[in-house]
XYZ file of C-alpha atoms in Angstrom:
660
model
C -0.347 0.166 -41.411
C -4.339 1.250 -40.322
C -4.859 5.085 -42.090
C -2.085 7.215 -40.967
C -0.744 4.809 -38.267
C 1.527 2.012 -37.392
C 2.026 -1.141 -35.144
C 5.757 -0.807 -33.571
C 7.295 -1.606 -30.658
C 9.580 0.776 -28.537
C 12.602 0.063 -26.117
C 10.286 -3.891 -26.534
C 7.090 -1.911 -25.573
C 4.718 -2.131 -28.334
C 3.125 0.872 -29.245
C 0.385 2.649 -31.692
C 2.535 5.768 -33.533
C 1.613 7.569 -35.811
C 3.062 9.119 -38.612
C 3.204 12.570 -39.529
C 4.918 13.578 -42.449
C 4.218 17.684 -40.752
C 5.661 16.819 -38.420
C 10.135 17.799 -38.602
C 10.806 15.737 -35.950
C 10.029 12.241 -33.966
C 8.360 13.018 -30.776
C 7.310 11.035 -28.119
C 5.322 11.880 -24.479
C 7.278 12.387 -21.094
C 4.615 10.157 -19.771
C 5.821 7.056 -22.341
C 8.839 7.944 -21.667
C 8.729 7.723 -18.114
C 7.418 3.949 -18.078
C 9.980 3.034 -21.157
C 11.301 3.779 -17.679
C 15.548 3.064 -19.753
C 14.831 5.324 -21.479
C 18.571 8.171 -21.433
C 17.248 11.945 -21.199
C 19.044 14.946 -22.255
C 18.081 18.378 -22.311
C 17.843 20.054 -25.011
C 19.271 23.655 -25.022
C 17.671 27.095 -27.790
C 15.032 24.493 -28.924
C 11.621 25.979 -29.888
C 9.141 23.695 -31.655
C 5.567 25.454 -33.110
C 3.022 22.720 -32.997
C -0.449 21.928 -35.296
C -2.391 25.493 -32.860
C -0.089 27.647 -33.913
C 1.196 27.941 -30.504
C 5.606 26.860 -29.353
C 6.131 24.294 -27.140
C 10.010 24.606 -25.177
C 10.798 20.633 -25.469
C 11.299 18.371 -22.010
C 14.715 17.240 -24.138
C 15.716 13.713 -26.370
C 16.015 10.118 -25.827
C 17.612 7.650 -27.770
C 14.674 5.505 -28.786
C 15.146 1.286 -30.563
C 11.997 0.684 -32.604
C 10.825 -2.346 -34.369
C 8.965 -2.279 -37.586
C 8.215 -5.490 -39.556
C 10.889 -7.324 -37.943
C 13.646 -3.969 -39.035
C 15.113 -2.414 -35.816
C 16.297 0.619 -36.400
C 17.455 3.587 -33.909
C 16.956 7.092 -33.369
C 16.510 10.179 -31.542
C 13.361 11.420 -30.496
C 11.858 15.183 -28.635
C 9.878 14.421 -25.793
C 6.818 16.906 -24.826
C 5.325 17.355 -22.174
C 2.487 16.945 -24.168
C 0.783 15.415 -27.340
C -1.548 13.769 -28.659
C 0.102 11.007 -29.126
C 2.404 8.722 -27.543
C 4.572 8.163 -29.861
C 5.166 10.411 -33.420
C 6.697 9.423 -36.512
C 8.319 12.093 -38.219
C 9.855 13.820 -41.304
C 13.532 13.516 -39.895
C 12.853 10.146 -39.292
C 11.091 9.444 -42.638
C 14.398 11.118 -44.511
C 17.060 9.362 -42.247
C 15.487 5.481 -43.827
C 14.192 6.346 -47.108
C 10.269 5.395 -46.230
C 8.169 4.727 -49.008
C 4.222 5.553 -47.747
C 2.193 3.455 -50.274
C -1.178 6.053 -49.988
C -3.891 2.873 -51.978
C -1.715 -0.207 -49.806
C -1.507 1.575 -46.489
C 2.045 0.345 -46.721
C 5.255 1.804 -45.626
C 8.410 0.822 -46.775
C 11.851 1.116 -45.389
C 15.334 1.397 -47.628
C 18.221 -1.419 -45.845
C 19.743 2.297 -45.449
C 21.710 0.894 -42.460
C 22.670 -2.071 -43.431
C 23.772 -1.646 -47.145
C 26.799 -4.424 -48.664
C 30.259 -3.427 -47.669
C 33.092 -3.915 -49.710
C 35.615 -5.747 -47.728
C 37.962 -3.067 -47.838
C 35.684 -1.464 -45.874
C 32.873 -2.355 -42.844
C 30.101 -0.594 -40.299
C 31.457 -0.995 -37.245
C 27.828 -1.588 -35.151
C 27.939 -1.331 -31.242
C 26.930 -4.686 -30.015
C 25.338 -3.904 -26.359
C 24.451 -1.624 -24.902
C 26.648 1.463 -22.846
C 26.193 4.166 -20.438
C 29.308 7.209 -20.840
C 29.440 8.673 -18.249
C 29.764 12.178 -17.997
C 33.717 14.054 -20.081
C 34.446 10.347 -19.660
C 36.704 9.119 -21.542
C 35.150 4.270 -22.537
C 36.079 1.664 -24.481
C 32.794 0.071 -25.884
C 32.177 -3.642 -28.129
C 31.707 -3.514 -31.567
C 31.418 -5.579 -34.944
C 30.851 -5.850 -38.150
C 33.934 -7.264 -39.457
C 32.861 -10.304 -42.514
C 36.665 -11.255 -42.912
C 37.834 -14.190 -41.334
C 41.176 -12.802 -39.851
C 42.985 -10.113 -37.545
C 43.823 -6.783 -39.717
C 45.270 -3.728 -39.076
C 42.419 -1.158 -40.108
C 42.206 2.470 -40.226
C 38.976 3.048 -37.467
C 36.485 6.569 -38.156
C 34.004 7.961 -35.701
C 30.596 8.545 -37.267
C 30.433 12.443 -37.361
C 26.838 12.731 -36.262
C 27.898 11.279 -33.249
C 29.293 14.134 -32.244
C 28.111 16.957 -33.665
C 24.700 15.149 -32.809
C 25.050 14.376 -29.500
C 28.649 15.414 -28.351
C 29.983 11.502 -28.784
C 33.875 11.788 -30.250
C 35.407 8.473 -31.372
C 39.088 8.966 -32.260
C 40.745 8.185 -35.744
C 43.412 5.449 -35.114
C 45.623 2.595 -35.918
C 44.483 -0.362 -34.607
C 44.389 -4.828 -35.159
C 40.583 -5.520 -36.064
C 39.619 -9.669 -35.153
C 36.542 -11.041 -36.998
C 34.144 -11.951 -33.331
C 34.669 -8.082 -32.190
C 37.034 -5.399 -31.192
C 36.929 -1.974 -29.174
C 37.207 1.333 -29.766
C 37.937 4.449 -27.913
C 34.824 6.719 -27.396
C 35.008 10.260 -25.530
C 31.206 11.749 -23.885
C 32.129 15.737 -23.916
C 28.864 16.244 -22.151
C 28.736 16.854 -18.168
C 25.594 14.094 -17.826
C 25.601 10.984 -18.975
C 25.047 9.300 -22.135
C 24.492 5.654 -24.137
C 25.105 3.820 -27.127
C 22.897 1.127 -27.772
C 22.700 -2.373 -28.614
C 23.560 -2.051 -33.010
C 23.765 1.570 -33.251
C 26.587 2.655 -36.021
C 29.303 4.293 -34.055
C 32.049 3.950 -36.970
C 33.075 2.518 -40.381
C 36.364 0.264 -40.607
C 38.267 0.635 -43.962
C 41.600 -1.726 -44.548
C 44.916 -0.684 -44.224
C 46.861 -1.469 -47.524
C 50.631 -2.130 -46.457
C 52.158 -0.888 -49.492
C 51.150 2.865 -48.051
C 52.765 2.590 -44.911
C 55.848 4.622 -45.034
C 59.435 2.694 -43.556
C 60.003 4.780 -40.247
C 62.882 4.607 -37.888
C 63.446 3.319 -34.092
C 62.300 5.905 -31.732
C 61.644 4.415 -29.242
C 63.667 7.619 -27.435
C 59.842 9.401 -28.212
C 57.508 7.287 -27.397
C 56.568 9.456 -24.285
C 55.858 12.270 -26.019
C 54.141 10.086 -28.852
C 52.291 8.925 -26.114
C 51.074 12.057 -24.649
C 50.439 13.940 -28.148
C 47.936 10.716 -28.256
C 46.593 11.006 -25.454
C 45.573 14.586 -25.654
C 43.957 13.986 -28.643
C 41.285 11.933 -26.932
C 41.724 14.190 -23.840
C 41.113 17.629 -25.397
C 37.918 17.405 -25.973
C 37.301 17.132 -21.800
C 38.529 20.830 -21.809
C 36.266 22.382 -23.548
C 32.681 23.056 -21.665
C 29.683 21.552 -22.392
C 28.014 24.699 -22.027
C 28.884 26.509 -25.755
C 27.207 26.441 -28.509
C 29.002 23.556 -31.354
C 29.666 26.734 -33.098
C 31.235 27.802 -29.727
C 33.044 24.451 -29.290
C 34.451 24.432 -32.852
C 36.214 27.841 -32.264
C 37.673 26.930 -28.711
C 38.869 23.433 -30.254
C 40.709 25.492 -33.332
C 42.722 27.171 -30.946
C 43.653 24.764 -28.920
C 44.822 23.124 -31.454
C 47.409 25.714 -32.384
C 49.153 25.608 -28.206
C 48.513 21.963 -28.697
C 51.996 22.321 -27.571
C 51.660 23.543 -24.664
C 50.092 20.885 -22.837
C 52.212 17.666 -24.046
C 56.099 17.576 -22.914
C 57.937 16.131 -25.953
C 61.058 17.537 -23.685
C 62.933 15.385 -21.278
C 63.999 17.835 -19.543
C 61.446 19.476 -17.449
C 62.726 23.504 -16.532
C 61.255 26.203 -18.426
C 63.101 28.155 -20.728
C 62.426 31.720 -17.524
C 65.088 33.542 -16.203
C 63.617 33.340 -13.230
C 66.303 30.388 -11.033
C 65.890 29.490 -7.251
C 68.394 30.231 -5.489
C 68.741 28.872 -1.668
C 70.791 32.031 0.272
C 71.902 29.874 3.994
C 74.361 32.906 4.764
C 77.499 32.197 6.425
C 75.978 28.362 7.332
C 78.464 25.641 7.225
C 76.229 22.836 5.847
C 74.269 20.569 7.979
C 74.548 16.558 7.611
C 71.727 14.836 7.761
C 71.383 10.755 7.791
C 68.533 8.786 6.024
C 66.036 7.581 8.341
C 66.098 3.878 8.795
C 63.300 2.433 6.220
C 61.473 -0.972 4.817
C 63.125 -2.983 1.740
C 59.371 -2.202 1.046
C 59.829 1.952 1.410
C 63.139 0.976 0.158
C 61.750 -0.244 -2.806
C 59.473 2.651 -3.527
C 62.112 5.928 -2.959
C 64.597 3.151 -6.151
C 61.594 3.301 -7.639
C 61.601 6.924 -7.357
C 64.687 8.053 -8.387
C 65.193 6.282 -10.790
C 62.683 7.620 -12.416
C 63.273 11.302 -11.601
C 66.645 10.243 -12.932
C 65.006 9.362 -16.188
C 63.429 12.728 -16.539
C 66.498 14.708 -16.099
C 65.026 16.241 -12.780
C 68.050 15.091 -9.983
C 71.145 13.840 -10.445
C 74.247 12.352 -8.831
C 76.118 14.401 -6.153
C 78.984 15.107 -4.167
C 76.951 17.703 -2.006
C 78.457 18.222 1.611
C 75.375 18.585 2.866
C 72.591 15.947 3.181
C 68.895 15.541 4.090
C 66.702 12.712 4.496
C 63.263 11.247 2.634
C 60.193 10.246 4.006
C 57.233 8.694 2.416
C 53.815 10.383 3.217
C 51.087 8.258 2.580
C 48.337 10.148 -0.167
C 44.502 9.880 0.043
C 44.356 7.019 -2.998
C 47.182 5.082 -0.352
C 49.530 5.157 -2.638
C 53.446 7.081 -2.151
C 54.545 10.357 -2.129
C 57.983 11.705 -2.296
C 59.277 13.873 -0.060
C 62.315 15.404 2.004
C 63.064 16.786 5.152
C 64.096 20.567 4.233
C 63.347 21.966 7.527
C 66.928 22.172 9.011
C 67.867 24.233 6.008
C 65.075 25.948 5.944
C 65.697 27.133 9.289
C 68.861 28.468 8.413
C 67.442 30.205 4.830
C 67.440 33.776 4.074
C 63.201 33.949 3.776
C 62.219 35.517 0.646
C 59.753 38.153 1.084
C 57.868 37.957 -2.424
C 53.422 38.125 -2.032
C 51.532 35.607 -2.735
C 48.481 37.338 -4.059
C 45.643 37.911 -1.876
C 42.606 35.932 -1.735
C 39.919 37.858 -1.427
C 41.787 40.827 -4.898
C 41.225 37.671 -6.703
C 38.132 36.941 -5.989
C 36.989 41.446 -6.748
C 38.912 41.205 -9.647
C 36.201 38.118 -11.421
C 33.644 40.969 -11.700
C 31.361 40.991 -15.014
C 33.064 37.925 -15.936
C 30.678 35.326 -18.047
C 33.809 32.780 -19.294
C 35.801 31.527 -17.046
C 38.943 29.405 -17.852
C 41.176 27.213 -15.678
C 44.669 25.904 -16.334
C 46.682 24.260 -14.274
C 50.597 23.843 -14.448
C 51.654 20.678 -14.561
C 54.687 19.574 -11.997
C 54.572 23.695 -11.947
C 57.598 23.507 -9.362
C 60.251 21.080 -11.496
C 59.973 23.897 -14.530
C 62.153 26.232 -12.574
C 65.713 25.265 -12.743
C 66.934 25.540 -8.856
C 70.276 27.638 -9.758
C 73.504 25.525 -10.229
C 75.826 26.876 -6.919
C 72.937 26.213 -5.105
C 71.462 23.040 -6.781
C 74.176 21.097 -3.694
C 72.258 22.573 -0.712
C 68.847 20.513 -2.441
C 70.807 17.098 -1.948
C 69.111 14.093 -0.368
C 70.195 11.366 0.832
C 68.887 7.296 0.454
C 70.135 3.655 1.067
C 71.287 3.784 -2.548
C 73.495 7.089 -2.115
C 73.212 10.669 -2.857
C 71.644 12.910 -5.306
C 70.970 16.696 -5.942
C 67.398 18.574 -7.557
C 68.374 20.441 -10.558
C 65.216 21.252 -10.516
C 62.921 23.173 -7.876
C 61.878 20.701 -5.076
C 58.918 20.997 -3.136
C 59.229 21.108 0.496
C 61.761 24.398 -0.126
C 60.628 27.429 2.067
C 60.719 29.873 -0.520
C 59.611 27.632 -3.369
C 56.338 29.451 -2.956
C 57.401 33.121 -3.581
C 60.018 32.056 -6.743
C 57.223 30.546 -8.218
C 55.039 33.252 -8.080
C 57.988 35.640 -9.023
C 58.663 33.555 -12.526
C 54.827 33.562 -12.577
C 54.686 37.454 -12.442
C 57.812 37.975 -14.832
C 55.644 36.011 -17.327
C 52.134 37.966 -16.867
C 53.048 41.024 -15.225
C 51.110 43.517 -18.255
C 48.278 40.497 -18.404
C 47.739 40.124 -14.799
C 43.984 41.410 -12.706
C 42.579 42.972 -16.525
C 42.651 38.828 -18.115
C 44.236 37.232 -16.537
C 45.015 35.899 -12.808
C 47.397 33.296 -11.873
C 48.135 31.640 -7.834
C 51.345 29.697 -8.325
C 50.477 27.086 -10.573
C 46.780 28.569 -11.584
C 46.505 30.301 -13.692
C 42.422 31.684 -15.116
C 41.589 33.701 -17.733
C 38.421 35.681 -17.987
C 36.222 37.942 -19.618
C 33.074 39.502 -20.148
C 32.418 37.584 -24.154
C 32.970 34.784 -26.125
C 35.021 36.725 -28.030
C 37.015 38.422 -25.620
C 37.341 34.785 -24.175
C 39.622 33.534 -27.136
C 41.663 36.589 -27.249
C 42.528 36.443 -24.033
C 43.197 32.862 -23.950
C 44.888 33.293 -27.198
C 47.422 35.818 -25.743
C 48.234 34.315 -22.710
C 48.450 30.795 -24.099
C 51.204 32.517 -26.702
C 52.961 33.665 -23.092
C 53.191 30.336 -21.616
C 54.155 28.578 -25.747
C 57.343 31.277 -25.403
C 58.520 30.053 -21.438
C 58.182 26.358 -22.141
C 55.596 26.042 -19.546
C 53.776 22.543 -19.685
C 50.036 22.875 -18.753
C 48.616 19.343 -17.380
C 45.282 18.765 -19.531
C 43.600 16.154 -16.835
C 42.998 19.770 -14.935
C 41.904 22.953 -16.635
C 38.954 23.818 -18.146
C 37.894 26.535 -21.022
C 35.667 29.218 -21.457
C 33.385 27.972 -18.721
C 30.605 29.872 -17.114
C 31.667 28.186 -13.289
C 35.536 27.863 -12.273
C 36.968 25.993 -8.712
C 40.097 29.098 -7.989
C 41.686 28.939 -4.779
C 38.864 26.844 -2.740
C 35.552 28.646 -4.528
C 32.969 28.760 -7.433
C 33.009 31.766 -9.193
C 30.372 32.218 -11.920
C 28.549 35.754 -13.542
C 25.500 35.388 -9.881
C 28.602 35.475 -7.858
C 31.288 33.081 -5.696
C 30.402 30.171 -3.516
C 32.471 28.007 -0.799
C 33.733 25.281 -3.081
C 31.227 21.926 -2.105
C 34.604 19.970 -1.657
C 35.583 22.372 1.001
C 32.651 22.405 2.199
C 32.114 18.240 2.716
C 34.929 18.531 4.839
C 32.837 20.375 6.991
C 29.405 18.951 7.055
C 31.252 15.404 7.698
C 33.552 16.763 10.585
C 33.334 14.435 13.004
C 32.692 15.536 16.686
C 35.278 17.148 18.561
C 36.616 15.272 21.125
C 38.943 17.468 22.727
C 40.947 21.308 21.982
C 42.299 20.390 19.254
C 39.772 19.364 17.140
C 37.854 22.680 18.561
C 40.822 24.883 17.085
C 41.046 22.175 13.970
C 37.116 23.259 12.497
C 37.416 26.251 14.117
C 39.798 27.018 11.501
C 38.228 25.157 8.847
C 36.090 27.259 9.423
C 37.071 30.586 9.119
C 39.026 30.337 6.049
C 34.375 31.284 5.026
C 33.430 32.760 7.516
C 32.788 36.219 5.217
C 29.843 34.106 3.779
C 28.732 33.148 7.616
C 26.197 36.126 8.743
C 27.639 36.776 12.750
C 30.193 34.137 12.688
C 31.946 35.008 16.439
C 27.784 34.628 17.853
C 27.535 31.474 16.012
C 30.988 30.606 17.317
C 31.242 31.624 21.195
C 30.397 28.555 23.318
C 33.352 26.767 21.268
C 35.552 29.884 21.483
C 35.731 29.785 24.612
C 37.093 25.977 25.116
C 40.220 27.596 23.296
C 41.148 30.068 26.621
C 43.849 29.233 28.368
C 41.947 27.680 32.023
C 38.943 27.027 30.302
C 37.811 23.147 30.719
C 37.124 20.875 27.970
C 33.575 20.747 27.983
C 31.259 20.022 24.912
C 27.845 19.977 25.708
C 24.054 20.643 24.206
C 25.503 24.163 23.910
C 29.014 23.723 22.599
C 27.242 20.897 20.650
C 24.572 23.141 18.943
C 27.421 25.819 17.939
C 28.553 23.218 15.957
C 25.806 22.485 14.133
C 25.027 26.174 13.550
C 28.546 26.388 11.593
C 27.890 22.949 10.114
C 24.422 23.945 8.127
C 25.692 28.130 7.620
C 28.271 27.309 5.113
C 26.166 23.857 3.865
C 23.812 25.876 3.297
C 25.658 26.997 0.083
C 25.595 30.152 0.727
C 26.205 32.993 -2.279
C 27.762 36.509 -1.901
C 27.905 38.673 -4.746
C 31.658 40.657 -6.599
C 32.548 43.792 -6.044
C 31.047 46.587 -8.153
C 33.084 50.194 -7.373
C 30.072 51.151 -9.658
C 27.133 50.066 -7.597
C 25.585 51.464 -4.447
C 27.182 50.705 -1.508
C 25.995 49.611 2.251
C 27.198 48.890 5.430
C 24.313 47.325 8.162
C 25.533 46.983 11.508
C 24.814 45.313 14.550
C 25.888 44.671 18.318
C 25.318 43.530 21.199
C 27.188 42.508 24.481
C 29.000 40.232 23.465
C 30.071 40.485 19.405
C 29.917 43.628 16.886
C 28.783 42.239 13.475
C 29.110 44.247 9.702
C 27.528 43.726 6.796
C 28.554 44.553 3.035
C 25.663 45.040 0.530
C 25.200 47.013 -2.792
C 22.308 47.416 -4.831
C 23.116 45.740 -8.247
C 21.100 46.067 -11.256
C 18.440 46.347 -8.793
C 18.916 43.761 -6.421
C 20.284 43.996 -2.958
C 23.118 41.461 -2.909
C 25.650 40.823 0.203
C 29.218 41.555 -0.396
C 30.814 40.009 2.678
C 30.232 39.846 6.187
C 32.218 40.522 8.588
C 32.552 40.057 12.990
C 34.365 40.599 16.465
C 33.657 39.658 19.532
C 34.746 42.239 22.280
C 37.454 42.624 24.518
C 37.026 42.482 28.337
C 37.185 46.384 28.170
C 34.672 46.752 25.311
C 32.034 44.778 27.093
C 31.656 47.156 29.184
C 30.407 50.398 26.699
C 26.991 51.146 26.638
C 25.051 50.100 23.534
C 25.442 53.780 21.904
C 29.584 53.121 22.268
C 28.646 49.819 21.432
C 26.781 50.686 18.148
C 29.869 53.683 17.422
C 32.292 51.048 18.079
C 31.317 48.490 15.188
C 30.872 51.452 12.694
C 34.040 52.522 13.670
C 35.736 48.255 12.975
C 33.116 48.106 10.821
C 34.445 51.227 8.021
C 38.458 49.935 8.869
C 37.740 46.426 8.196
C 35.990 47.118 4.979
C 38.510 49.396 3.829
C 38.514 49.186 0.197
C 36.194 48.906 -0.959
C 35.379 52.164 0.561
C 38.487 54.684 0.511
C 37.654 57.256 -1.749
C 33.474 56.858 -2.436
C 30.831 57.429 -0.875
C 28.903 55.289 0.821
C 25.544 54.568 3.032
C 25.967 52.708 7.004
C 22.647 51.678 8.714
C 22.308 50.741 11.671
C 18.767 49.777 13.775
C 19.698 52.194 16.674
C 17.872 55.020 16.406
C 21.318 57.610 19.454
C 24.118 56.444 16.821
C 21.614 56.756 13.261
């Protein structure tokens, strides 16, 4: 050590570091961080540092570095500054962590061996034996070492709490077998960005299990599935919490989820919920429909047999003596596996239709205005949580090469299943819907303006779910997020935009080869037409190909329209959410081919587009004068946006003088 400088090695690169006990944090310059290349970089939030000249700077982030001092290898987290007088500064946090002693007379620095203290034979620290990158919001296994006992052991592993509090890396407490050479432990990265466990990092402690403390247990093999689910939930629950929350908020939300942990784990063999809604199949006076099983290959037969055995074991189906029968079909999923389905098309043709309504998508999105926090919950195998009325179970019978079976719970493929499911959800959440939560089939959205209200609303909704005996799928739940995916859209406090996954389908749509391809593409784009200004104008060349006597020709004009529609959606358009208290305008446009309108609001002195609308003119309307077309556009736009305009003042904006 020379003066207050020390020769160190940082990530295998020698450098002269400043030792500064007056610096609260250890610092690395951004220039040197980029020079090291392989250092994992993570952002810091709500952190401001006061520097020597009295000014305040915001760090760019922080990173974990391997530092070697006098042949001693250390791991420590450094704060990154864009501009710094020294590339590496060892601050008070570093000196305190390793109990550094500075001898000013000799210009020497001594570090206590705080990480490698001798451990008793029944307890030892666990160290990562290699660098390991943890993917965002994922569960990984890492290899660890540290045991000094040369035999297999049963140990209790406790994770390093500092990893949880400082880096959002969770290591669950588990009972496991441990080998003297190496072992593996589970690690959860709860952040939405990558994290790195460096070689030599202390990740936890193992303690030898005293067999005298074990209690006798009986055979509980019948409940092992439920136990496995419970254990898996304990590992996964942290992945359901939004990484954007503060540690205090995460703690409160974690406590709430633990209180209602039962709604994420199905401990009962039966899947049906305890609601008063049962699925009915009203076929009137029609005679039973009897269909033979489709002929299948040996591979398909094996798959069908396996699926039937699983459903029998879970109490979903039962052997049947029904006079009804429908055939089984296997549908290949995107991942290459097979989905077991029953072809109920003939049964559906004679079933009296249930007209219970599903919520409108636009009403659902509009009700989220002003919300800052969103929680999304998804029911596990939602249809299977509703019973089929005993009198109608025989109508669900399906035939396989091995025999005839019928459903005890509501199967997929029945025409009235969505209506029954929505009725059940509305009965369950009727007094909460639209004010604190939304439900569209098996998707439940809880929303609020403040985190405090969000916890309260979540507790209310989870209590209803718990009392009904419904089970949620933790892999498809996200709590207290700033942005939520709902019905093909992403909603945040800034507005609503198309789901990137849906937009990707538009972007990757192949060049149309026939009229059927054109119709599919326009149908895909039409779902998001409220986001596209002048949709009818852009789509006109493609729409003309759908006319009855039109000859299919995909030329330059059609290709341009095809590309323009793709570009309009892939530009990530964002619409505002309607606010009934904000000034509202309708901007009108008319041409010789179509008419268009834009619903606009002035929200907090910012002009926001709420929705676009357009349509083509009929043959007669194309003969209108310019003034008549402009007036037509005004009348049509007011009718189109009537749900937003009725009972309130609004302004019509047009560039046509005579119509103004």
